[in-house]
PDB file of C-alpha atoms and ligand atoms in Angstrom:
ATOM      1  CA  UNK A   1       2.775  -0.948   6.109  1.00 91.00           C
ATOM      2  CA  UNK A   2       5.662   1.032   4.660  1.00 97.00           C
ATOM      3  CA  UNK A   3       4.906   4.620   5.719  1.00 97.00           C
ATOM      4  CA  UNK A   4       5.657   6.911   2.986  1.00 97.00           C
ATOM      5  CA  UNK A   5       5.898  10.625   3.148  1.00 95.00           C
ATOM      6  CA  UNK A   6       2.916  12.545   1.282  1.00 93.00           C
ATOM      7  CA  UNK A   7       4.094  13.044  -2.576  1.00 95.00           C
ATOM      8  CA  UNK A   8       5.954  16.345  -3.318  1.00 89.00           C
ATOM      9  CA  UNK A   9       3.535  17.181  -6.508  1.00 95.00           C
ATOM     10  CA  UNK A  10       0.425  19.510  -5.698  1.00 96.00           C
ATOM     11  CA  UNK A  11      -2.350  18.779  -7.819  1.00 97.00           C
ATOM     12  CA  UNK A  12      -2.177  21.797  -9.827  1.00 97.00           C
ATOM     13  CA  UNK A  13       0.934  21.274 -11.074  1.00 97.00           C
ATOM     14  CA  UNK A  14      -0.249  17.746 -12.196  1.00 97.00           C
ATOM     15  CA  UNK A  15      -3.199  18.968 -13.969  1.00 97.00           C
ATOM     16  CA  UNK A  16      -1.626  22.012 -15.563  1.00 96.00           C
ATOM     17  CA  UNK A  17       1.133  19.410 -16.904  1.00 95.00           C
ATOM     18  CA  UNK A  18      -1.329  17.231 -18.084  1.00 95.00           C
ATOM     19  CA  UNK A  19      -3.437  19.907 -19.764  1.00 95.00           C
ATOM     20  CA  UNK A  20       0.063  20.541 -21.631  1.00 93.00           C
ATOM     21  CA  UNK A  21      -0.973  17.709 -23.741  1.00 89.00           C
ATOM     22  CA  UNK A  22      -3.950  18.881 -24.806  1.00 92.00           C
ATOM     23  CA  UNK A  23      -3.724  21.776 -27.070  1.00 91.00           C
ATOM     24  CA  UNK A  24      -4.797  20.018 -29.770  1.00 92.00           C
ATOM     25  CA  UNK A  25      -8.312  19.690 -27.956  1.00 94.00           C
ATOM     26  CA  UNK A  26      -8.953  22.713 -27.042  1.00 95.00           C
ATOM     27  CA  UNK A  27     -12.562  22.682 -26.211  1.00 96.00           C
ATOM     28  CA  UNK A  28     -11.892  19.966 -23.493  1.00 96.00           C
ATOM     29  CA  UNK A  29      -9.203  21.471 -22.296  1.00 96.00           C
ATOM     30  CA  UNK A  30     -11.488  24.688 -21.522  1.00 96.00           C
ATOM     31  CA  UNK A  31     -13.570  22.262 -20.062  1.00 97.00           C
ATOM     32  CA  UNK A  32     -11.234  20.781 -18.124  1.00 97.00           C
ATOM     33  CA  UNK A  33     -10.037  24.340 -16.565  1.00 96.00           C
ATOM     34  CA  UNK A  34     -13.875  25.106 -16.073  1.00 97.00           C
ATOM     35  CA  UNK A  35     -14.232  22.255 -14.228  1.00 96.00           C
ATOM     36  CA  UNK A  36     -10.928  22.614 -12.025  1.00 97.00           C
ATOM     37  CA  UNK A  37     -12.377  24.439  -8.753  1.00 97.00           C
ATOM     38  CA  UNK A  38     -14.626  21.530  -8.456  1.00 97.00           C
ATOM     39  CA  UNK A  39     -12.678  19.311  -8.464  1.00 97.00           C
ATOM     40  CA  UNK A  40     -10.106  21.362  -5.787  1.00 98.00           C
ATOM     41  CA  UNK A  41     -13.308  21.305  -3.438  1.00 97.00           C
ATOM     42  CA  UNK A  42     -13.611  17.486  -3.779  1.00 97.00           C
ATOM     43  CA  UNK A  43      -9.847  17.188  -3.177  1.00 97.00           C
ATOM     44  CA  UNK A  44      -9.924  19.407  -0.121  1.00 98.00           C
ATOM     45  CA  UNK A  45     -12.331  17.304   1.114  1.00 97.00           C
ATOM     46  CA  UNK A  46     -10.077  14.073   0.777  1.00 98.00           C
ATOM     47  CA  UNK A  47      -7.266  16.461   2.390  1.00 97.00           C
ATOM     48  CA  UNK A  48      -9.654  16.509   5.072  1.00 97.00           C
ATOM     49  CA  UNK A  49     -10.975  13.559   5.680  1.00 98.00           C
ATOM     50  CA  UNK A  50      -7.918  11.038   5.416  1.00 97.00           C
ATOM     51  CA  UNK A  51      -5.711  12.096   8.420  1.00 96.00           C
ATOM     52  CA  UNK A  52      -8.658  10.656  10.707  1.00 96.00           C
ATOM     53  CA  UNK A  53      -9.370   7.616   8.682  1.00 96.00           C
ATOM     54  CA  UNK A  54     -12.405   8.850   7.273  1.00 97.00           C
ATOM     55  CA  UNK A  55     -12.089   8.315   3.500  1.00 96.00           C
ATOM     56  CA  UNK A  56     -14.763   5.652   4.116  1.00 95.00           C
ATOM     57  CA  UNK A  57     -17.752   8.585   4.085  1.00 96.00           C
ATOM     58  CA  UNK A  58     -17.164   9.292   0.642  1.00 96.00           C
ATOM     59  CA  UNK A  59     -19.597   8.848  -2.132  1.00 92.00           C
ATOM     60  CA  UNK A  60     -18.348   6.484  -4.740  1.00 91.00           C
ATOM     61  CA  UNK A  61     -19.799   7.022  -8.427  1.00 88.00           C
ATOM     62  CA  UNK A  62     -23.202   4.755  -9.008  1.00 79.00           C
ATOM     63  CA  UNK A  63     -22.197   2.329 -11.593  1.00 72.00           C
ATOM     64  CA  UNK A  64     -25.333   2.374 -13.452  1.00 71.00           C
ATOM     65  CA  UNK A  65     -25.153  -0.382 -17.020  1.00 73.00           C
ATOM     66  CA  UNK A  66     -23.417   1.773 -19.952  1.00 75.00           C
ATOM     67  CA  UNK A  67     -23.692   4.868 -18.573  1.00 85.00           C
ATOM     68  CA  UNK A  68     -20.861   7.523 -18.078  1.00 92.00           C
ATOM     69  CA  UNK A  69     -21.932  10.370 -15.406  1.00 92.00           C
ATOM     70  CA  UNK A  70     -20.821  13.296 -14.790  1.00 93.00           C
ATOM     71  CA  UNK A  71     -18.659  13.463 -11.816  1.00 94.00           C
ATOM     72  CA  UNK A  72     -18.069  17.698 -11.442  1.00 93.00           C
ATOM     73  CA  UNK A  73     -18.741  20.187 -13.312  1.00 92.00           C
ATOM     74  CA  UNK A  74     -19.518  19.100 -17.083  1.00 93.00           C
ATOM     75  CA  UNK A  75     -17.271  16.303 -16.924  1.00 96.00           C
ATOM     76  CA  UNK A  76     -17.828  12.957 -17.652  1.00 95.00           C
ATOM     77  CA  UNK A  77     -16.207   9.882 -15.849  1.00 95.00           C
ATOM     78  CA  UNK A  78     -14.605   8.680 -19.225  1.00 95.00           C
ATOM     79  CA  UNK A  79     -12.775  12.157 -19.611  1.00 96.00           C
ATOM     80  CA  UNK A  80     -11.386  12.208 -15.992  1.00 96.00           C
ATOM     81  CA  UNK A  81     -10.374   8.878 -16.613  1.00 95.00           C
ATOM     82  CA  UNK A  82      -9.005   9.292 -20.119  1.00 95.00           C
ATOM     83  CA  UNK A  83      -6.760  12.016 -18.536  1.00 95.00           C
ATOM     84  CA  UNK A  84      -5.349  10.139 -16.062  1.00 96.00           C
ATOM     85  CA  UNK A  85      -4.419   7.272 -18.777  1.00 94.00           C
ATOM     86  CA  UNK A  86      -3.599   9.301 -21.335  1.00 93.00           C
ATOM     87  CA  UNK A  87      -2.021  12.263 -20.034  1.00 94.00           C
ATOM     88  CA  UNK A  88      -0.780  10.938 -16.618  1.00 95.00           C
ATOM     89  CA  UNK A  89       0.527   7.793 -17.920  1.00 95.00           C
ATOM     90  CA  UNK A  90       0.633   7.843 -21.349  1.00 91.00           C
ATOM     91  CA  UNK A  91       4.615   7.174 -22.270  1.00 89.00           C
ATOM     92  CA  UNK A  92       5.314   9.996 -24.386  1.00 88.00           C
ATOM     93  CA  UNK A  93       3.074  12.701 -22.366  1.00 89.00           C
ATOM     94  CA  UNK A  94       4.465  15.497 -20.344  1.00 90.00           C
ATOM     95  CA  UNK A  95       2.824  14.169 -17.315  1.00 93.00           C
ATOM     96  CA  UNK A  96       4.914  10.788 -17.775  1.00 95.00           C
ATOM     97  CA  UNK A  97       7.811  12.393 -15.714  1.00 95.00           C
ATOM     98  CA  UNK A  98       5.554  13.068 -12.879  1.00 96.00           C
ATOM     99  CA  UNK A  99       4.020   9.686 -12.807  1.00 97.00           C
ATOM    100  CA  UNK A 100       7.596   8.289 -13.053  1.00 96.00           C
ATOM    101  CA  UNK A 101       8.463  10.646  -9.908  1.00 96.00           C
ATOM    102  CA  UNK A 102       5.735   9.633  -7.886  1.00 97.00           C
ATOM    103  CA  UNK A 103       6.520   5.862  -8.333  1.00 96.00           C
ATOM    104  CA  UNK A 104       9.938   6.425  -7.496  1.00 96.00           C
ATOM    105  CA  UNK A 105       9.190   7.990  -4.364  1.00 95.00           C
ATOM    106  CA  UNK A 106       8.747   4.567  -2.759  1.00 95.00           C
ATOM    107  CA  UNK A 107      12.683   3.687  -3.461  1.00 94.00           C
ATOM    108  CA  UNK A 108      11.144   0.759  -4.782  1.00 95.00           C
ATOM    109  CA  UNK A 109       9.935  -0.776  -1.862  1.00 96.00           C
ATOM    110  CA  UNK A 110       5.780  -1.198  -2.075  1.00 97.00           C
ATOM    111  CA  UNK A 111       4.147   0.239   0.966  1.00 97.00           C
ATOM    112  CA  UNK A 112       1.197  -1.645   0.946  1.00 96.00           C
ATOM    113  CA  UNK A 113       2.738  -5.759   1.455  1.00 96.00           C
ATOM    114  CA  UNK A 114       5.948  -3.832   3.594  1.00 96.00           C
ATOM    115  CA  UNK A 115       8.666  -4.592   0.619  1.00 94.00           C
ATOM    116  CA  UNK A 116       7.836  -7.726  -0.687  1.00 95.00           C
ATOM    117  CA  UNK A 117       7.023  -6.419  -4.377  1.00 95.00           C
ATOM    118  CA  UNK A 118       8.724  -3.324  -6.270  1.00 96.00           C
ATOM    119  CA  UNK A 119       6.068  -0.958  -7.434  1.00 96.00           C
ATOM    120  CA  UNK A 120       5.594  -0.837 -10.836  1.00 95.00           C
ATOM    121  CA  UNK A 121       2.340   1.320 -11.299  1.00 94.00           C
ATOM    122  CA  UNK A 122       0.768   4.185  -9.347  1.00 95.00           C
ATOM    123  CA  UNK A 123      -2.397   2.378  -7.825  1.00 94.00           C
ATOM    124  CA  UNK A 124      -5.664   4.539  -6.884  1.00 94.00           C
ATOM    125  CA  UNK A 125      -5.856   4.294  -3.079  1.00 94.00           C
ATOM    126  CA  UNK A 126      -9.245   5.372  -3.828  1.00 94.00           C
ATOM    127  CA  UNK A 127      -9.981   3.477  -7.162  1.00 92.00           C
ATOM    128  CA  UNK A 128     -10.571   5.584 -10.369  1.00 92.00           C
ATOM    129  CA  UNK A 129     -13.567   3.747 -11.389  1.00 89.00           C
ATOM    130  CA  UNK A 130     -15.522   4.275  -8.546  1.00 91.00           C
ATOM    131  CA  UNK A 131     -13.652   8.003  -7.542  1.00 94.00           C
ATOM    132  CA  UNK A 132     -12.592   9.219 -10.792  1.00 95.00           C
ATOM    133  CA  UNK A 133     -12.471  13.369  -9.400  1.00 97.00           C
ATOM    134  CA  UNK A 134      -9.136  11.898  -7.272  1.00 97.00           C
ATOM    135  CA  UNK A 135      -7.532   9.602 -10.344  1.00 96.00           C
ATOM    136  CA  UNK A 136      -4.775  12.702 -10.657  1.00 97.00           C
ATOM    137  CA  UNK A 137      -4.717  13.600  -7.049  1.00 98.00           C
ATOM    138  CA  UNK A 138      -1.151  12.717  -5.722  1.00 98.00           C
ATOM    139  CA  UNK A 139      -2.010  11.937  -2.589  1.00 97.00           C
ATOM    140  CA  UNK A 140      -4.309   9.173  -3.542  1.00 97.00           C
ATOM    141  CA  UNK A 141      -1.729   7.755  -5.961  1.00 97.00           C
ATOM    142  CA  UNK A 142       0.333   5.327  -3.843  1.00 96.00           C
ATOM    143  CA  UNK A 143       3.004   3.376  -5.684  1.00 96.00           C
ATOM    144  CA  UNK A 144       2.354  -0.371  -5.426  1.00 96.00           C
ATOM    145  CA  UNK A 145       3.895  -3.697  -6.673  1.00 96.00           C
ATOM    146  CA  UNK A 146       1.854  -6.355  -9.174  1.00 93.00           C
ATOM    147  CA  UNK A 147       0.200  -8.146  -6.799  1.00 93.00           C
ATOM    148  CA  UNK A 148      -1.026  -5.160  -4.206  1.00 93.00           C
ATOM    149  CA  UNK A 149      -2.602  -3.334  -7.206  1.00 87.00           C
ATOM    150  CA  UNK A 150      -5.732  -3.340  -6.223  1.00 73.00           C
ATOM    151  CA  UNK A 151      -6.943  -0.833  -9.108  1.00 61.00           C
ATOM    152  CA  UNK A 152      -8.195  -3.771 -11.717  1.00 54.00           C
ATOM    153  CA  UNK A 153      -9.848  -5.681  -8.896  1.00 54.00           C
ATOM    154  CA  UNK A 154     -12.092  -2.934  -7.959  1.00 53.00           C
ATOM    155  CA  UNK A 155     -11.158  -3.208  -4.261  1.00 57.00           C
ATOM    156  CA  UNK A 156      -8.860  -1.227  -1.852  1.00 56.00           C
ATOM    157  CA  UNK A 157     -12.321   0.387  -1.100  1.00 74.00           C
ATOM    158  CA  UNK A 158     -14.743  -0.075   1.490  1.00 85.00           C
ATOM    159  CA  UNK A 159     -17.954   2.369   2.680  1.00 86.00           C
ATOM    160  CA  UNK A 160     -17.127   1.193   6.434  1.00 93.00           C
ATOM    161  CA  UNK A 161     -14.250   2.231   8.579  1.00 96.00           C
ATOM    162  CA  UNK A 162     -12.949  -0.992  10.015  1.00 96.00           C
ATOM    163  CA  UNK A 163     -12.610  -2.502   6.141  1.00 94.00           C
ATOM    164  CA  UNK A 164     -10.100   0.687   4.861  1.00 94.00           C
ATOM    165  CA  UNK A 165      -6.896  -0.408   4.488  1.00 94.00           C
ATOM    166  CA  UNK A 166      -3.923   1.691   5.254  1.00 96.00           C
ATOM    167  CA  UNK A 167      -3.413   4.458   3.780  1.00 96.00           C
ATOM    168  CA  UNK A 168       0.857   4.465   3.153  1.00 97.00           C
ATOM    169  CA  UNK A 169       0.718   8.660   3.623  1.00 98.00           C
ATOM    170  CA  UNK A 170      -1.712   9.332   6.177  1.00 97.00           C
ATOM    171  CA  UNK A 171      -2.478   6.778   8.636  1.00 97.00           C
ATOM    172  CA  UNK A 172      -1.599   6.715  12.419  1.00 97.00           C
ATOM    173  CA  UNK A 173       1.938   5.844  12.880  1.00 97.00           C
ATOM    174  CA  UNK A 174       1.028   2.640  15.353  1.00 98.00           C
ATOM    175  CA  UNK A 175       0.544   0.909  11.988  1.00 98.00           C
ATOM    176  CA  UNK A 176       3.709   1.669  10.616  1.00 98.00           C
ATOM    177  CA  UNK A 177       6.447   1.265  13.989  1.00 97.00           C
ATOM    178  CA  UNK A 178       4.325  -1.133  16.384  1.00 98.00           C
ATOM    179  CA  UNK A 179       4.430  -4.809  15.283  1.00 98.00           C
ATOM    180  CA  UNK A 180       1.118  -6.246  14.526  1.00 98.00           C
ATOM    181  CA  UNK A 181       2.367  -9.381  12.188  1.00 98.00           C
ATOM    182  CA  UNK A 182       3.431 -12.081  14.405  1.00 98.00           C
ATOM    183  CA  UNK A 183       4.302 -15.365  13.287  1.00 98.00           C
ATOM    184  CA  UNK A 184       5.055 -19.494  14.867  1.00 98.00           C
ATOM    185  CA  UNK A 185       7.459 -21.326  13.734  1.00 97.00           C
ATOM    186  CA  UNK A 186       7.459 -24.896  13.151  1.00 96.00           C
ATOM    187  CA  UNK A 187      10.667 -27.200  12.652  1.00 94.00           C
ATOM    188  CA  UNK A 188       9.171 -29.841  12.431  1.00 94.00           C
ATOM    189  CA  UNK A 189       6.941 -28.699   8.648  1.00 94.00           C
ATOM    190  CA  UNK A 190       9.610 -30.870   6.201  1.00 89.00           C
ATOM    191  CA  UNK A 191      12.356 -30.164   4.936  1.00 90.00           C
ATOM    192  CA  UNK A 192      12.966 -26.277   6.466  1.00 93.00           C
ATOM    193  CA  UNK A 193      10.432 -25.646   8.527  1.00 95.00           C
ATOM    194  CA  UNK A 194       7.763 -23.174   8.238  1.00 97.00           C
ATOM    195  CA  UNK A 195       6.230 -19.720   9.500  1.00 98.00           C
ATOM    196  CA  UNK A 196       2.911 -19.328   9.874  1.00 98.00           C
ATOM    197  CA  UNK A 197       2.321 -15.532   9.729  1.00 98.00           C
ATOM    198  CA  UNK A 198      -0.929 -13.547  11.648  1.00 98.00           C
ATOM    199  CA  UNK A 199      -2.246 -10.401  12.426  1.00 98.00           C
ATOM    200  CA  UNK A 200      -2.617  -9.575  16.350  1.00 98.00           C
ATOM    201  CA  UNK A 201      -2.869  -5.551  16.533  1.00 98.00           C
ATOM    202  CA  UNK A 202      -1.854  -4.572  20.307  1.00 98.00           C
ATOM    203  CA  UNK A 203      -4.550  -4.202  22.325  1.00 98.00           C
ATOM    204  CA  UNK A 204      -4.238  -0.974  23.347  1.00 98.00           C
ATOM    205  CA  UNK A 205      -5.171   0.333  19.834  1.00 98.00           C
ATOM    206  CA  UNK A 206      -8.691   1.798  19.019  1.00 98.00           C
ATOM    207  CA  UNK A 207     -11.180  -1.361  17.335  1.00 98.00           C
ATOM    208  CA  UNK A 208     -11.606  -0.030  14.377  1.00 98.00           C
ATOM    209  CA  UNK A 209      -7.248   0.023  14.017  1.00 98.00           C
ATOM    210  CA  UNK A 210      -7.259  -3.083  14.963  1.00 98.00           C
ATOM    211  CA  UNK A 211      -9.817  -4.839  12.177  1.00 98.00           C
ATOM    212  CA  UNK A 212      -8.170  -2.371   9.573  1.00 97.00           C
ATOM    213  CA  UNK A 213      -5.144  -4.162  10.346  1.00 98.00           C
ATOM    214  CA  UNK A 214      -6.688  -7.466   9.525  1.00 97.00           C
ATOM    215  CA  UNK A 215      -8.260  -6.560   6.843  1.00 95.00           C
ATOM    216  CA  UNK A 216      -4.907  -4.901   5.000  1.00 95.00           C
ATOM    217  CA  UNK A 217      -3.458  -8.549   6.240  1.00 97.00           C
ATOM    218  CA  UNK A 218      -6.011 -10.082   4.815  1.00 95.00           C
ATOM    219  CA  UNK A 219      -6.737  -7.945   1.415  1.00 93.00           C
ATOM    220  CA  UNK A 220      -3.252  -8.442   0.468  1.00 94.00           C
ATOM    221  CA  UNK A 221      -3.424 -11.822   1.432  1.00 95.00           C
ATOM    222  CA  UNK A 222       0.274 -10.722   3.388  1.00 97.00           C
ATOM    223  CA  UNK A 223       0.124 -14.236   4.983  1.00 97.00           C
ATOM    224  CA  UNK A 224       0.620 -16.575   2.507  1.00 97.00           C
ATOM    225  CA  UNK A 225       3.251 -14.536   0.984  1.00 97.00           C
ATOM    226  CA  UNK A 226       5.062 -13.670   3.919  1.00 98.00           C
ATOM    227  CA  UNK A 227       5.189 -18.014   4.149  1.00 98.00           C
ATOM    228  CA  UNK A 228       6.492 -18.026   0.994  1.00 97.00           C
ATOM    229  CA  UNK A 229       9.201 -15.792   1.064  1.00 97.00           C
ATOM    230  CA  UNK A 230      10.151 -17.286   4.873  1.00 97.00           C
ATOM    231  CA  UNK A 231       9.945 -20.869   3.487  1.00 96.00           C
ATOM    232  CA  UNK A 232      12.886 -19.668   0.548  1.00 96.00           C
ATOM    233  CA  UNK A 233      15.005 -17.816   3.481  1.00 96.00           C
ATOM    234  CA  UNK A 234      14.476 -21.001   5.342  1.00 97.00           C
ATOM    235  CA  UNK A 235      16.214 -23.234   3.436  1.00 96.00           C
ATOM    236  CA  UNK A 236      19.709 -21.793   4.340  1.00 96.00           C
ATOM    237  CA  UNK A 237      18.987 -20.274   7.334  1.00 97.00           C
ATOM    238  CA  UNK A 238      17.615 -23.982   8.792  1.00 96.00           C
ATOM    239  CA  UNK A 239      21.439 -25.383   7.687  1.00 96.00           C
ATOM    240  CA  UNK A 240      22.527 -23.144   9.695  1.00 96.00           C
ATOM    241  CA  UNK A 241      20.677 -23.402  12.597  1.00 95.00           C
ATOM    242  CA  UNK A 242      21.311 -27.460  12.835  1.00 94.00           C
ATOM    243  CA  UNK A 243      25.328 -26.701  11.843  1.00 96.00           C
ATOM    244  CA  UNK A 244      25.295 -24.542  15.283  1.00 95.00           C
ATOM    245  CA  UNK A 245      23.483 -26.801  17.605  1.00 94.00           C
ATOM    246  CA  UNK A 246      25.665 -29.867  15.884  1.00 96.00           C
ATOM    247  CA  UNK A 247      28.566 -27.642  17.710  1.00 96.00           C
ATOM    248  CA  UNK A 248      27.319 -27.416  20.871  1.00 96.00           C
ATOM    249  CA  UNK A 249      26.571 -23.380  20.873  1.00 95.00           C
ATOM    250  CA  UNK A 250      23.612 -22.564  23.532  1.00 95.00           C
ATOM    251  CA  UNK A 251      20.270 -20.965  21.927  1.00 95.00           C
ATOM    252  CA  UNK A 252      21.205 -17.651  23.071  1.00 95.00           C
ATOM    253  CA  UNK A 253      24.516 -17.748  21.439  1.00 96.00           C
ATOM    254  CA  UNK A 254      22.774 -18.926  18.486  1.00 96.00           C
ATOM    255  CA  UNK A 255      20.399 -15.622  18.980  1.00 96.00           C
ATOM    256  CA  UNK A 256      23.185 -13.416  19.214  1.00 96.00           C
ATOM    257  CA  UNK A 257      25.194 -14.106  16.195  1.00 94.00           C
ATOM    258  CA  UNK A 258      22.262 -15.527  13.889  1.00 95.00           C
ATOM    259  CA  UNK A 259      18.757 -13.798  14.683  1.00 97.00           C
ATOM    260  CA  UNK A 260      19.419 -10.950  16.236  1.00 97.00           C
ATOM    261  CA  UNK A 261      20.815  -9.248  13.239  1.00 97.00           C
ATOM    262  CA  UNK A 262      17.923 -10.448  10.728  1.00 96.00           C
ATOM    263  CA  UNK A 263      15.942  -8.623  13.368  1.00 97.00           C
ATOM    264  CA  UNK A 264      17.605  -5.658  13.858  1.00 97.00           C
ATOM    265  CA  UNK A 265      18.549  -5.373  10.051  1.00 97.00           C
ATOM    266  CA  UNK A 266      15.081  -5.852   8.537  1.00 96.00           C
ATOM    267  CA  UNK A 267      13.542  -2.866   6.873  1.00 95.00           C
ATOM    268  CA  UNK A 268      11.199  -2.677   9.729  1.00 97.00           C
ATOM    269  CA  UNK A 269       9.392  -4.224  12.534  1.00 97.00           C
ATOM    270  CA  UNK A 270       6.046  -6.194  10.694  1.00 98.00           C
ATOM    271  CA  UNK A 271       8.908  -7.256   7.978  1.00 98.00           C
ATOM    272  CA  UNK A 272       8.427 -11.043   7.301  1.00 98.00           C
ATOM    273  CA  UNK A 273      12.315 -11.427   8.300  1.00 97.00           C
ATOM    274  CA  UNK A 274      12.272  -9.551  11.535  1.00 98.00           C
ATOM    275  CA  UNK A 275       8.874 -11.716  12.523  1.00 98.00           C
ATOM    276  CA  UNK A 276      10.647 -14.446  11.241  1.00 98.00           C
ATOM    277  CA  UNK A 277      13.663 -14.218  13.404  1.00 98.00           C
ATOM    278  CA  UNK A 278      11.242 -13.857  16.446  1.00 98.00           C
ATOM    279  CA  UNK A 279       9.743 -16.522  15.618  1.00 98.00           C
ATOM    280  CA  UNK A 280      11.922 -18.920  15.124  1.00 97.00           C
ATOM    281  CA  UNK A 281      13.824 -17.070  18.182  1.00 97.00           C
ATOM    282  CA  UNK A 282      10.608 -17.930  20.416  1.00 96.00           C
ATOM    283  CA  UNK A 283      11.308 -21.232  19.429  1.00 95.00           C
ATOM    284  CA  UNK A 284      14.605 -22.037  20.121  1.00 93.00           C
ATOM    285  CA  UNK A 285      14.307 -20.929  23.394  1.00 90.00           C
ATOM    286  CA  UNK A 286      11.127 -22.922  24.255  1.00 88.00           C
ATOM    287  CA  UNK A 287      12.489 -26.003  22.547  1.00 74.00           C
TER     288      UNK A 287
HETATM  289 ZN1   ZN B 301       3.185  -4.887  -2.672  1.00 51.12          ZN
END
């Protein structure tokens, strides 16, 4: 829920770079050049389709037992795929400093869970086993943290529009400055308390927003690690909160000087501290 502006690498300069490692196959290389307007309509099609959330209506590869189709031109899934690992990622490659670019771009805050994580590998928004035409494509490379990578789990997919989730460089911008993640906080969970975090999209989005919304929560299971890292903040910030009531200071005072700032300095609004500081805010002044 991290918006992140679209990467600064075209795709031909990705797949001219990788192609640099290739001279010493030269007939796949040809191949791969053959192939390349192709793949360009494919991408153009992606271009196309992912400003309005449509991603959904494309065809994913048929995974038939053993088998390794062609996915454009003469090109087999394997080969796209060996590209991307190989030439992409591969450590000593020349596409290695693009790859190392592109994750950077995220100033090492993952998009996907809003900052929990650090990304540490490019992950497929569209996942290279099922899509492997769009394995080099920048903009479906989205730098994501261990435990968003949704790549090896063969999900971060879905063939209907409500189950997408959010795409960090072209979705609507509700998702990325409206809060959505709310959360209730209970004093009385021993020994700190607890947050229990939940999606609620505003109701003046469109349906389908709303149920993508829930599903990202729910795909990258956001609510049990938002808990988590609010039951570890928690520990301190409860102290704290008893130490200023043991003085006498009102619950707006204690608003003012204590949760106001975690608010207003979290990296944004569905942050687990800024919902957090509501929360716990909401509380204080019912209680
Ligand atoms: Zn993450």
């Amino acid at each position: 829920m991290i918006k992140l502006p679209p990467p600064s690498y075209e795709f031909d300069q990705v797949f001219s770079t990788c192609l640099e490692g290739l001279d010493k196959k030269p007939e796949f290389k040809a191949r791969l050049s053959a192939g390349k307007a192709e793949i360009d309509a494919q991408l153009a099609l992606y271009a196309e389709k992912a400003p309005n959330g449509e991603l959904y209506t494309l065809v994913p590869v048929v995974r038939e037992h053993g088998a390794d189709p062609i996915i454009v031109s003469d090109l087999k899934k394997s080969e796209l795929l060996n590209l991307y690992e190989a030439h992409l990622r591969g450590k000593e490659k020349p596409g290695r400093g693009i790859y190392n670019e592109l994750l950077a771009a995220a100033n090492g805050t993952c998009p996907y869970c809003g900052g929990i994580g650090r990304p540490r590998n490019l992950d497929h928004y569209l996942p290279k086993s099922k899509f492997p035409q769009f394995s080099l494509f920048p903009k479906n490379l989205v730098p994501a943290c261990r435990d968003c990578n949704m790549d090896g789990k063969g999900q971060g997919f879905s063939a209907s529009a409500e189950k997408q989730i959010i795409h960090p460089f072209f979705d609507a911008e509700h998702f990325f400055r409206e809060q959505w993640i709310f959360g209730t906080y209970d004093p009385t969970d021993e020994p700190s308390g607890s947050v229990d975090f939940y999606a609620a999209p505003p109701d003046h989005w469109p349906e389908v927003d709303k149920e993508r919304a829930e599903t990202h929560f729910d795909d990258f299971e956001l609510g049990v690690r938002y808990a988590k890292e609010a039951g570890a903040r928690l520990i301190s910030l409860r102290t704290q909160l008893d130490n200023l009531a043991d003085l006498g200071i009102s619950s707006d005072e204690i608003s003012r000087v204590l949760l106001h700032p975690m608010i207003e300095n979290a990296p944004h609004i569905n942050h687990w501290e800024s919902v957090m500081g509501k929360a716990v805010m909401e509380a204080l002044n019912n209680g």
